[in-house]
mmCIF file of the C-alpha atoms, coordinates in Angstrom:
data_MODEL
# 
_entry.id   MODEL 
# 
loop_
_atom_site.group_PDB 
_atom_site.id 
_atom_site.type_symbol 
_atom_site.label_atom_id 
_atom_site.label_alt_id 
_atom_site.label_comp_id 
_atom_site.label_asym_id 
_atom_site.label_entity_id 
_atom_site.label_seq_id 
_atom_site.pdbx_PDB_ins_code 
_atom_site.Cartn_x 
_atom_site.Cartn_y 
_atom_site.Cartn_z 
_atom_site.occupancy 
_atom_site.B_iso_or_equiv 
_atom_site.pdbx_formal_charge 
_atom_site.auth_seq_id 
_atom_site.auth_comp_id 
_atom_site.auth_asym_id 
_atom_site.auth_atom_id 
_atom_site.pdbx_PDB_model_num 
ATOM 1  C CA . MET A 1 1  ? 81.677 136.263 77.353 1.00 0.00 ? 1  MET A CA 1 
ATOM 2  C CA . SER A 1 2  ? 84.011 134.005 75.359 1.00 0.00 ? 2  SER A CA 1 
ATOM 3  C CA . ASP A 1 3  ? 83.292 130.440 74.311 1.00 0.00 ? 3  ASP A CA 1 
ATOM 4  C CA . PRO A 1 4  ? 84.442 127.767 76.757 1.00 0.00 ? 4  PRO A CA 1 
ATOM 5  C CA . ARG A 1 5  ? 87.783 126.177 75.838 1.00 0.00 ? 5  ARG A CA 1 
ATOM 6  C CA . PHE A 1 6  ? 88.216 122.469 75.410 1.00 0.00 ? 6  PHE A CA 1 
ATOM 7  C CA . LEU A 1 7  ? 91.134 120.093 74.926 1.00 0.00 ? 7  LEU A CA 1 
ATOM 8  C CA . VAL A 1 8  ? 91.255 117.100 72.640 1.00 0.00 ? 8  VAL A CA 1 
ATOM 9  C CA . VAL A 1 9  ? 92.269 114.160 74.801 1.00 0.00 ? 9  VAL A CA 1 
ATOM 10 C CA . ARG A 1 10 ? 93.301 110.597 73.932 1.00 0.00 ? 10 ARG A CA 1 
ATOM 11 C CA . ASN A 1 11 ? 93.501 107.425 76.002 1.00 0.00 ? 11 ASN A CA 1 
ATOM 12 C CA . ASP A 1 12 ? 95.913 104.475 75.806 1.00 0.00 ? 12 ASP A CA 1 
ATOM 13 C CA . GLU A 1 13 ? 93.615 102.773 73.276 1.00 0.00 ? 13 GLU A CA 1 
ATOM 14 C CA . GLU A 1 14 ? 93.974 105.862 71.033 1.00 0.00 ? 14 GLU A CA 1 
ATOM 15 C CA . GLN A 1 15 ? 90.329 106.819 71.455 1.00 0.00 ? 15 GLN A CA 1 
ATOM 16 C CA . TYR A 1 16 ? 89.586 110.541 71.372 1.00 0.00 ? 16 TYR A CA 1 
ATOM 17 C CA . SER A 1 17 ? 87.291 112.822 73.314 1.00 0.00 ? 17 SER A CA 1 
ATOM 18 C CA . ILE A 1 18 ? 87.066 116.437 74.419 1.00 0.00 ? 18 ILE A CA 1 
ATOM 19 C CA . TRP A 1 19 ? 87.515 117.774 77.935 1.00 0.00 ? 19 TRP A CA 1 
ATOM 20 C CA . ALA A 1 20 ? 86.969 121.185 79.493 1.00 0.00 ? 20 ALA A CA 1 
ATOM 21 C CA . ALA A 1 21 ? 90.355 122.959 79.480 1.00 0.00 ? 21 ALA A CA 1 
ATOM 22 C CA . ASP A 1 22 ? 89.918 124.283 83.007 1.00 0.00 ? 22 ASP A CA 1 
ATOM 23 C CA . ARG A 1 23 ? 89.389 120.827 84.545 1.00 0.00 ? 23 ARG A CA 1 
ATOM 24 C CA . GLU A 1 24 ? 91.948 118.226 85.579 1.00 0.00 ? 24 GLU A CA 1 
ATOM 25 C CA . LEU A 1 25 ? 92.234 115.418 83.032 1.00 0.00 ? 25 LEU A CA 1 
ATOM 26 C CA . PRO A 1 26 ? 90.576 112.154 84.051 1.00 0.00 ? 26 PRO A CA 1 
ATOM 27 C CA . ALA A 1 27 ? 92.763 109.157 84.817 1.00 0.00 ? 27 ALA A CA 1 
ATOM 28 C CA . GLY A 1 28 ? 93.955 107.345 81.714 1.00 0.00 ? 28 GLY A CA 1 
ATOM 29 C CA . TRP A 1 29 ? 93.596 110.327 79.354 1.00 0.00 ? 29 TRP A CA 1 
ATOM 30 C CA . GLN A 1 30 ? 96.325 112.631 77.989 1.00 0.00 ? 30 GLN A CA 1 
ATOM 31 C CA . ASP A 1 31 ? 96.272 115.961 76.197 1.00 0.00 ? 31 ASP A CA 1 
ATOM 32 C CA . ALA A 1 32 ? 96.407 115.218 72.458 1.00 0.00 ? 32 ALA A CA 1 
ATOM 33 C CA . GLY A 1 33 ? 97.851 118.641 71.631 1.00 0.00 ? 33 GLY A CA 1 
ATOM 34 C CA . PHE A 1 34 ? 94.807 120.517 70.334 1.00 0.00 ? 34 PHE A CA 1 
ATOM 35 C CA . ALA A 1 35 ? 92.610 123.088 72.086 1.00 0.00 ? 35 ALA A CA 1 
ATOM 36 C CA . GLY A 1 36 ? 89.741 125.257 70.939 1.00 0.00 ? 36 GLY A CA 1 
ATOM 37 C CA . THR A 1 37 ? 85.997 125.632 71.061 1.00 0.00 ? 37 THR A CA 1 
ATOM 38 C CA . ARG A 1 38 ? 83.859 122.523 71.349 1.00 0.00 ? 38 ARG A CA 1 
ATOM 39 C CA . GLU A 1 39 ? 83.132 122.651 67.616 1.00 0.00 ? 39 GLU A CA 1 
ATOM 40 C CA . GLU A 1 40 ? 86.817 123.123 66.691 1.00 0.00 ? 40 GLU A CA 1 
ATOM 41 C CA . CYS A 1 41 ? 87.850 120.195 68.881 1.00 0.00 ? 41 CYS A CA 1 
ATOM 42 C CA . LEU A 1 42 ? 85.165 117.911 67.439 1.00 0.00 ? 42 LEU A CA 1 
ATOM 43 C CA . ALA A 1 43 ? 86.197 118.904 63.895 1.00 0.00 ? 43 ALA A CA 1 
ATOM 44 C CA . HIS A 1 44 ? 89.830 118.103 64.756 1.00 0.00 ? 44 HIS A CA 1 
ATOM 45 C CA . ILE A 1 45 ? 88.823 114.685 66.093 1.00 0.00 ? 45 ILE A CA 1 
ATOM 46 C CA . ASP A 1 46 ? 86.904 114.004 62.859 1.00 0.00 ? 46 ASP A CA 1 
ATOM 47 C CA . THR A 1 47 ? 90.133 114.692 60.969 1.00 0.00 ? 47 THR A CA 1 
ATOM 48 C CA . VAL A 1 48 ? 92.583 112.653 63.060 1.00 0.00 ? 48 VAL A CA 1 
ATOM 49 C CA . TRP A 1 49 ? 90.489 109.739 64.331 1.00 0.00 ? 49 TRP A CA 1 
ATOM 50 C CA . THR A 1 50 ? 90.048 107.827 61.099 1.00 0.00 ? 50 THR A CA 1 
ATOM 51 C CA . ASP A 1 51 ? 89.899 104.297 62.544 1.00 0.00 ? 51 ASP A CA 1 
ATOM 52 C CA . MET A 1 52 ? 87.429 104.049 65.421 1.00 0.00 ? 52 MET A CA 1 
ATOM 53 C CA . ARG A 1 53 ? 88.645 100.633 66.565 1.00 0.00 ? 53 ARG A CA 1 
ATOM 54 C CA . PRO A 1 54 ? 90.622 100.628 69.825 1.00 0.00 ? 54 PRO A CA 1 
ATOM 55 C CA . ARG A 1 55 ? 94.404 100.263 69.386 1.00 0.00 ? 55 ARG A CA 1 
ATOM 56 C CA . SER A 1 56 ? 94.402 96.767  70.924 1.00 0.00 ? 56 SER A CA 1 
ATOM 57 C CA . VAL A 1 57 ? 91.831 95.549  68.382 1.00 0.00 ? 57 VAL A CA 1 
ATOM 58 C CA . ARG A 1 58 ? 93.729 97.078  65.439 1.00 0.00 ? 58 ARG A CA 1 
ATOM 59 C CA . GLU A 1 59 ? 96.963 95.435  66.598 1.00 0.00 ? 59 GLU A CA 1 
ATOM 60 C CA . ALA A 1 60 ? 95.301 92.051  67.146 1.00 0.00 ? 60 ALA A CA 1 
ATOM 61 C CA . LEU A 1 61 ? 93.916 92.096  63.597 1.00 0.00 ? 61 LEU A CA 1 
ATOM 62 C CA . SER A 1 62 ? 97.137 93.173  61.866 1.00 0.00 ? 62 SER A CA 1 
# 
């Protein structure tokens, strides 16, 4: 049996998460363009999500 597939998803605040690839995305979340095993997706998020503050907070402080 193969490992379950996941998608990296991102919301409007540019916060990341993973979601089972065979499930409909929850409201407010979009496919961020990366799929793989749970571990691969979490490693990808570690690489791309370098500022954990929500987008609105980053913009308010800039």
